[in-house]
mmCIF file of N, CA and C in Angstrom:
data_model
loop_
_atom_site.group_PDB
_atom_site.id
_atom_site.type_symbol
_atom_site.label_atom_id
_atom_site.label_comp_id
_atom_site.label_asym_id
_atom_site.label_seq_id
_atom_site.Cartn_x
_atom_site.Cartn_y
_atom_site.Cartn_z
ATOM 1 N N UNK A 22 133.310 109.497 79.178
ATOM 2 C CA UNK A 22 132.136 110.329 79.342
ATOM 3 C C UNK A 22 132.515 111.769 78.974
ATOM 4 N N UNK A 23 131.516 112.531 78.590
ATOM 5 C CA UNK A 23 131.780 113.903 78.145
ATOM 6 C C UNK A 23 132.145 114.822 79.307
ATOM 7 N N UNK A 24 132.715 115.980 78.996
ATOM 8 C CA UNK A 24 132.973 116.981 80.039
ATOM 9 C C UNK A 24 131.646 117.530 80.561
ATOM 10 N N UNK A 25 131.681 118.349 81.622
ATOM 11 C CA UNK A 25 130.435 118.928 82.135
ATOM 12 C C UNK A 25 129.651 119.648 81.032
ATOM 13 N N UNK A 26 128.343 119.523 81.119
ATOM 14 C CA UNK A 26 127.435 120.156 80.166
ATOM 15 C C UNK A 26 126.935 121.454 80.799
ATOM 16 N N UNK A 27 127.053 122.554 80.087
ATOM 17 C CA UNK A 27 126.597 123.851 80.578
ATOM 18 C C UNK A 27 125.681 124.456 79.514
ATOM 19 N N UNK A 28 124.432 124.686 79.893
ATOM 20 C CA UNK A 28 123.446 125.238 78.970
ATOM 21 C C UNK A 28 122.707 126.376 79.641
ATOM 22 N N UNK A 29 121.932 127.105 78.849
ATOM 23 C CA UNK A 29 121.209 128.263 79.372
ATOM 24 C C UNK A 29 119.824 128.334 78.747
ATOM 25 N N UNK A 30 118.837 128.585 79.593
ATOM 26 C CA UNK A 30 117.484 128.880 79.138
ATOM 27 C C UNK A 30 117.381 130.399 79.098
ATOM 28 N N UNK A 31 117.217 130.944 77.903
ATOM 29 C CA UNK A 31 117.251 132.392 77.715
ATOM 30 C C UNK A 31 115.889 133.065 77.806
ATOM 31 N N UNK A 32 114.818 132.307 77.596
ATOM 32 C CA UNK A 32 113.481 132.908 77.577
ATOM 33 C C UNK A 32 112.474 131.937 78.182
ATOM 34 N N UNK A 33 111.447 132.446 78.852
ATOM 35 C CA UNK A 33 110.410 131.573 79.395
ATOM 36 C C UNK A 33 109.839 130.668 78.297
ATOM 37 N N UNK A 34 109.671 129.400 78.633
ATOM 38 C CA UNK A 34 109.125 128.448 77.678
ATOM 39 C C UNK A 34 110.154 127.750 76.821
ATOM 40 N N UNK A 35 111.395 128.233 76.837
ATOM 41 C CA UNK A 35 112.448 127.601 76.048
ATOM 42 C C UNK A 35 112.801 126.242 76.648
ATOM 43 N N UNK A 36 113.097 125.275 75.794
ATOM 44 C CA UNK A 36 113.467 123.924 76.210
ATOM 45 C C UNK A 36 114.872 123.630 75.683
ATOM 46 N N UNK A 37 115.710 123.083 76.546
ATOM 47 C CA UNK A 37 117.060 122.680 76.142
ATOM 48 C C UNK A 37 117.171 121.166 76.253
ATOM 49 N N UNK A 38 117.886 120.569 75.310
ATOM 50 C CA UNK A 38 118.083 119.121 75.341
ATOM 51 C C UNK A 38 119.564 118.795 75.200
ATOM 52 N N UNK A 39 119.923 117.641 75.748
ATOM 53 C CA UNK A 39 121.266 117.098 75.616
ATOM 54 C C UNK A 39 121.106 115.604 75.384
ATOM 55 N N UNK A 40 121.655 115.100 74.299
ATOM 56 C CA UNK A 40 121.510 113.693 73.933
ATOM 57 C C UNK A 40 122.868 113.005 73.979
ATOM 58 N N UNK A 41 122.876 111.782 74.514
ATOM 59 C CA UNK A 41 124.099 110.986 74.542
ATOM 60 C C UNK A 41 123.740 109.530 74.252
ATOM 61 N N UNK A 42 124.732 108.781 73.783
ATOM 62 C CA UNK A 42 124.526 107.377 73.427
ATOM 63 C C UNK A 42 125.521 106.507 74.182
ATOM 64 N N UNK A 43 125.009 105.403 74.727
ATOM 65 C CA UNK A 43 125.856 104.400 75.376
ATOM 66 C C UNK A 43 125.922 103.174 74.471
ATOM 67 N N UNK A 44 127.128 102.738 74.150
ATOM 68 C CA UNK A 44 127.303 101.563 73.295
ATOM 69 C C UNK A 44 127.021 100.265 74.048
ATOM 70 N N UNK A 45 127.149 100.304 75.374
ATOM 71 C CA UNK A 45 126.874 99.130 76.205
ATOM 72 C C UNK A 45 126.241 99.603 77.514
ATOM 73 N N UNK A 46 125.680 98.667 78.254
ATOM 74 C CA UNK A 46 125.069 99.006 79.538
ATOM 75 C C UNK A 46 126.115 99.599 80.477
ATOM 76 N N UNK A 47 125.696 100.612 81.226
ATOM 77 C CA UNK A 47 126.613 101.289 82.141
ATOM 78 C C UNK A 47 125.865 101.779 83.367
ATOM 79 N N UNK A 48 126.592 101.849 84.466
ATOM 80 C CA UNK A 48 126.112 102.570 85.642
ATOM 81 C C UNK A 48 126.707 103.968 85.528
ATOM 82 N N UNK A 49 125.838 104.968 85.486
ATOM 83 C CA UNK A 49 126.263 106.349 85.264
ATOM 84 C C UNK A 49 125.865 107.199 86.469
ATOM 85 N N UNK A 50 126.827 107.955 86.983
ATOM 86 C CA UNK A 50 126.513 108.935 88.014
ATOM 87 C C UNK A 50 126.089 110.231 87.339
ATOM 88 N N UNK A 51 124.987 110.785 87.785
ATOM 89 C CA UNK A 51 124.563 112.115 87.346
ATOM 90 C C UNK A 51 124.937 113.082 88.454
ATOM 91 N N UNK A 52 125.786 114.031 88.134
ATOM 92 C CA UNK A 52 126.200 115.057 89.085
ATOM 93 C C UNK A 52 125.616 116.376 88.612
ATOM 94 N N UNK A 53 124.527 116.794 89.238
ATOM 95 C CA UNK A 53 123.821 118.015 88.865
ATOM 96 C C UNK A 53 124.401 119.174 89.659
ATOM 97 N N UNK A 54 124.978 120.133 88.978
ATOM 98 C CA UNK A 54 125.581 121.291 89.635
ATOM 99 C C UNK A 54 124.567 122.397 89.916
ATOM 100 N N UNK A 55 123.337 122.233 89.454
ATOM 101 C CA UNK A 55 122.322 123.289 89.525
ATOM 102 C C UNK A 55 121.119 122.795 90.309
ATOM 103 N N UNK A 56 121.039 123.139 91.550
ATOM 104 C CA UNK A 56 119.936 122.693 92.408
ATOM 105 C C UNK A 56 118.855 123.765 92.456
ATOM 106 N N UNK A 57 118.135 123.864 91.364
ATOM 107 C CA UNK A 57 117.069 124.870 91.253
ATOM 108 C C UNK A 57 115.725 124.164 91.149
ATOM 109 N N UNK A 58 114.817 124.528 92.031
ATOM 110 C CA UNK A 58 113.476 123.944 92.016
ATOM 111 C C UNK A 58 112.629 124.483 90.868
ATOM 112 N N UNK A 59 113.094 125.531 90.196
ATOM 113 C CA UNK A 59 112.294 126.125 89.124
ATOM 114 C C UNK A 59 112.683 125.610 87.736
ATOM 115 N N UNK A 60 113.466 124.546 87.690
ATOM 116 C CA UNK A 60 113.790 123.901 86.416
ATOM 117 C C UNK A 60 113.201 122.498 86.418
ATOM 118 N N UNK A 61 112.608 122.110 85.313
ATOM 119 C CA UNK A 61 112.028 120.779 85.144
ATOM 120 C C UNK A 61 113.011 119.916 84.362
ATOM 121 N N UNK A 62 113.399 118.785 84.958
ATOM 122 C CA UNK A 62 114.351 117.868 84.352
ATOM 123 C C UNK A 62 113.648 116.595 83.935
ATOM 124 N N UNK A 63 114.054 116.022 82.823
ATOM 125 C CA UNK A 63 113.536 114.719 82.404
ATOM 126 C C UNK A 63 114.641 113.994 81.644
ATOM 127 N N UNK A 64 114.789 112.696 81.931
ATOM 128 C CA UNK A 64 115.694 111.829 81.176
ATOM 129 C C UNK A 64 114.840 110.755 80.539
ATOM 130 N N UNK A 65 114.940 110.632 79.223
ATOM 131 C CA UNK A 65 114.214 109.588 78.512
ATOM 132 C C UNK A 65 115.208 108.748 77.717
ATOM 133 N N UNK A 66 114.859 107.487 77.553
ATOM 134 C CA UNK A 66 115.703 106.567 76.804
ATOM 135 C C UNK A 66 115.002 105.242 76.654
ATOM 136 N N UNK A 67 115.753 104.208 76.239
ATOM 137 C CA UNK A 67 115.146 102.915 75.937
ATOM 138 C C UNK A 67 114.265 102.341 77.051
ATOM 139 N N UNK A 68 114.685 102.479 78.302
ATOM 140 C CA UNK A 68 113.908 101.891 79.397
ATOM 141 C C UNK A 68 113.652 102.862 80.536
ATOM 142 N N UNK A 69 113.938 104.142 80.334
ATOM 143 C CA UNK A 69 113.754 105.109 81.416
ATOM 144 C C UNK A 69 112.917 106.295 80.964
ATOM 145 N N UNK A 70 112.206 106.832 81.918
ATOM 146 C CA UNK A 70 111.478 108.087 81.755
ATOM 147 C C UNK A 70 111.402 108.673 83.158
ATOM 148 N N UNK A 71 112.466 109.393 83.531
ATOM 149 C CA UNK A 71 112.616 109.913 84.882
ATOM 150 C C UNK A 71 112.367 111.410 84.850
ATOM 151 N N UNK A 72 111.538 111.885 85.767
ATOM 152 C CA UNK A 72 111.150 113.296 85.765
ATOM 153 C C UNK A 72 111.930 114.173 86.709
ATOM 154 N N UNK A 73 111.255 115.142 87.272
ATOM 155 C CA UNK A 73 111.876 116.256 87.967
ATOM 156 C C UNK A 73 112.711 115.889 89.178
ATOM 157 N N UNK A 74 112.656 114.669 89.666
ATOM 158 C CA UNK A 74 113.496 114.286 90.801
ATOM 159 C C UNK A 74 114.984 114.437 90.475
ATOM 160 N N UNK A 75 115.330 114.555 89.217
ATOM 161 C CA UNK A 75 116.727 114.667 88.825
ATOM 162 C C UNK A 75 117.350 116.007 89.198
ATOM 163 N N UNK A 76 116.543 117.015 89.528
ATOM 164 C CA UNK A 76 117.123 118.329 89.816
ATOM 165 C C UNK A 76 118.096 118.267 90.985
ATOM 166 N N UNK A 77 117.894 117.348 91.921
ATOM 167 C CA UNK A 77 118.762 117.264 93.091
ATOM 168 C C UNK A 77 119.791 116.170 93.011
ATOM 169 N N UNK A 78 119.966 115.575 91.858
ATOM 170 C CA UNK A 78 120.877 114.438 91.746
ATOM 171 C C UNK A 78 122.320 114.867 91.950
ATOM 172 N N UNK A 79 122.901 114.345 92.987
ATOM 173 C CA UNK A 79 124.324 114.519 93.221
ATOM 174 C C UNK A 79 124.767 113.432 94.178
ATOM 175 N N UNK A 80 125.918 113.564 94.755
ATOM 176 C CA UNK A 80 126.450 112.496 95.597
ATOM 177 C C UNK A 80 125.720 112.348 96.924
ATOM 178 N N UNK A 81 124.722 113.174 97.196
ATOM 179 C CA UNK A 81 124.043 113.117 98.489
ATOM 180 C C UNK A 81 122.710 112.383 98.451
ATOM 181 N N UNK A 82 122.298 111.849 97.302
ATOM 182 C CA UNK A 82 121.018 111.137 97.270
ATOM 183 C C UNK A 82 121.042 109.982 96.276
ATOM 184 N N UNK A 83 119.991 109.190 96.295
ATOM 185 C CA UNK A 83 119.948 107.972 95.487
ATOM 186 C C UNK A 83 119.649 108.208 94.017
ATOM 187 N N UNK A 84 119.303 109.419 93.629
ATOM 188 C CA UNK A 84 119.004 109.680 92.224
ATOM 189 C C UNK A 84 120.251 109.808 91.374
ATOM 190 N N UNK A 85 121.416 109.810 92.015
ATOM 191 C CA UNK A 85 122.615 110.079 91.237
ATOM 192 C C UNK A 85 123.153 108.878 90.472
ATOM 193 N N UNK A 86 122.781 107.642 90.841
ATOM 194 C CA UNK A 86 123.300 106.479 90.130
ATOM 195 C C UNK A 86 122.208 105.907 89.238
ATOM 196 N N UNK A 87 122.461 105.947 87.943
ATOM 197 C CA UNK A 87 121.492 105.480 86.957
ATOM 198 C C UNK A 87 122.038 104.221 86.289
ATOM 199 N N UNK A 88 121.287 103.132 86.351
ATOM 200 C CA UNK A 88 121.665 101.895 85.673
ATOM 201 C C UNK A 88 121.018 101.938 84.285
ATOM 202 N N UNK A 89 121.822 102.178 83.269
ATOM 203 C CA UNK A 89 121.284 102.403 81.928
ATOM 204 C C UNK A 89 121.753 101.333 80.945
ATOM 205 N N UNK A 90 120.830 100.725 80.208
ATOM 206 C CA UNK A 90 121.234 99.803 79.148
ATOM 207 C C UNK A 90 121.760 100.583 77.944
ATOM 208 N N UNK A 91 122.331 99.881 76.995
ATOM 209 C CA UNK A 91 122.814 100.521 75.774
ATOM 210 C C UNK A 91 121.660 101.242 75.089
ATOM 211 N N UNK A 92 121.975 102.371 74.459
ATOM 212 C CA UNK A 92 120.955 103.112 73.725
ATOM 213 C C UNK A 92 121.206 104.592 73.768
ATOM 214 N N UNK A 93 120.270 105.335 73.210
ATOM 215 C CA UNK A 93 120.361 106.793 73.137
ATOM 216 C C UNK A 93 119.415 107.400 74.159
ATOM 217 N N UNK A 94 119.922 108.403 74.882
ATOM 218 C CA UNK A 94 119.192 109.052 75.970
ATOM 219 C C UNK A 94 119.161 110.557 75.738
ATOM 220 N N UNK A 95 118.103 111.178 76.217
ATOM 221 C CA UNK A 95 117.985 112.634 76.091
ATOM 222 C C UNK A 95 117.562 113.240 77.416
ATOM 223 N N UNK A 96 118.355 114.210 77.876
ATOM 224 C CA UNK A 96 117.947 115.064 78.987
ATOM 225 C C UNK A 96 117.179 116.230 78.389
ATOM 226 N N UNK A 97 116.043 116.552 78.979
ATOM 227 C CA UNK A 97 115.266 117.721 78.578
ATOM 228 C C UNK A 97 115.104 118.597 79.810
ATOM 229 N N UNK A 98 115.420 119.877 79.677
ATOM 230 C CA UNK A 98 115.307 120.813 80.792
ATOM 231 C C UNK A 98 114.547 122.033 80.304
ATOM 232 N N UNK A 99 113.545 122.436 81.095
ATOM 233 C CA UNK A 99 112.835 123.679 80.805
ATOM 234 C C UNK A 99 112.522 124.371 82.118
ATOM 235 N N UNK A 100 112.237 125.646 82.021
ATOM 236 C CA UNK A 100 111.937 126.427 83.209
ATOM 237 C C UNK A 100 110.473 126.333 83.584
ATOM 238 N N UNK A 101 110.211 126.250 84.877
ATOM 239 C CA UNK A 101 108.837 126.302 85.376
ATOM 240 C C UNK A 101 108.383 127.759 85.351
ATOM 241 N N UNK A 102 107.235 128.011 84.753
ATOM 242 C CA UNK A 102 106.756 129.392 84.677
ATOM 243 C C UNK A 102 107.709 130.251 83.859
ATOM 244 N N UNK A 103 108.186 131.322 84.465
ATOM 245 C CA UNK A 103 109.055 132.275 83.766
ATOM 246 C C UNK A 103 110.537 132.059 84.072
ATOM 247 N N UNK A 104 110.899 130.907 84.623
ATOM 248 C CA UNK A 104 112.291 130.658 85.015
ATOM 249 C C UNK A 104 113.224 130.646 83.808
ATOM 250 N N UNK A 105 114.343 131.331 83.964
ATOM 251 C CA UNK A 105 115.410 131.357 82.964
ATOM 252 C C UNK A 105 116.741 131.234 83.697
ATOM 253 N N UNK A 106 117.813 131.013 82.954
ATOM 254 C CA UNK A 106 119.136 130.977 83.559
ATOM 255 C C UNK A 106 119.935 129.760 83.155
ATOM 256 N N UNK A 107 121.128 129.684 83.724
ATOM 257 C CA UNK A 107 122.069 128.626 83.395
ATOM 258 C C UNK A 107 121.830 127.382 84.245
ATOM 259 N N UNK A 108 122.254 126.248 83.695
ATOM 260 C CA UNK A 108 122.286 125.011 84.460
ATOM 261 C C UNK A 108 123.443 124.171 83.940
ATOM 262 N N UNK A 109 123.933 123.273 84.798
ATOM 263 C CA UNK A 109 125.081 122.464 84.425
ATOM 264 C C UNK A 109 125.011 121.116 85.126
ATOM 265 N N UNK A 110 125.564 120.107 84.459
ATOM 266 C CA UNK A 110 125.648 118.768 85.038
ATOM 267 C C UNK A 110 126.756 118.016 84.334
ATOM 268 N N UNK A 111 127.144 116.903 84.922
ATOM 269 C CA UNK A 111 128.098 116.025 84.245
ATOM 270 C C UNK A 111 127.661 114.579 84.452
ATOM 271 N N UNK A 112 128.097 113.741 83.547
ATOM 272 C CA UNK A 112 127.827 112.309 83.607
ATOM 273 C C UNK A 112 129.167 111.620 83.840
ATOM 274 N N UNK A 113 129.199 110.711 84.819
ATOM 275 C CA UNK A 113 130.436 110.027 85.171
ATOM 276 C C UNK A 113 130.206 108.528 85.106
ATOM 277 N N UNK A 114 131.045 107.816 84.385
ATOM 278 C CA UNK A 114 130.960 106.360 84.311
ATOM 279 C C UNK A 114 131.370 105.811 85.675
ATOM 280 N N UNK A 115 130.469 105.084 86.344
ATOM 281 C CA UNK A 115 130.753 104.571 87.678
ATOM 282 C C UNK A 115 131.966 103.638 87.696
ATOM 283 N N UNK A 116 132.202 102.929 86.610
ATOM 284 C CA UNK A 116 133.328 102.013 86.537
ATOM 285 C C UNK A 116 134.656 102.776 86.532
ATOM 286 N N UNK A 117 134.641 104.005 86.091
ATOM 287 C CA UNK A 117 135.856 104.814 86.026
ATOM 288 C C UNK A 117 136.030 105.708 87.238
ATOM 289 N N UNK A 118 135.006 105.773 88.101
ATOM 290 C CA UNK A 118 135.064 106.690 89.253
ATOM 291 C C UNK A 118 135.931 106.130 90.358
#
């Protein structure tokens, strides 16, 4: 899995994306380092379309373990209203944890 992802929304209305591909089905932990209610998160892929509940995904809740089939996935993050700033997360293969 990749190292932590660190991105920044520099202006209101800006959208940031991060795309990754899984060659086979995997259980993936999402560890969100940025617990901000003013950022909108979405994960889309072959069988998922998960919205803003991802902002709190970490080891303390059930949103952190994602059962994902093979395919390409995209995280999309944008600020609510005039929100700007940095955000970070990492993806961890549950089999390797």
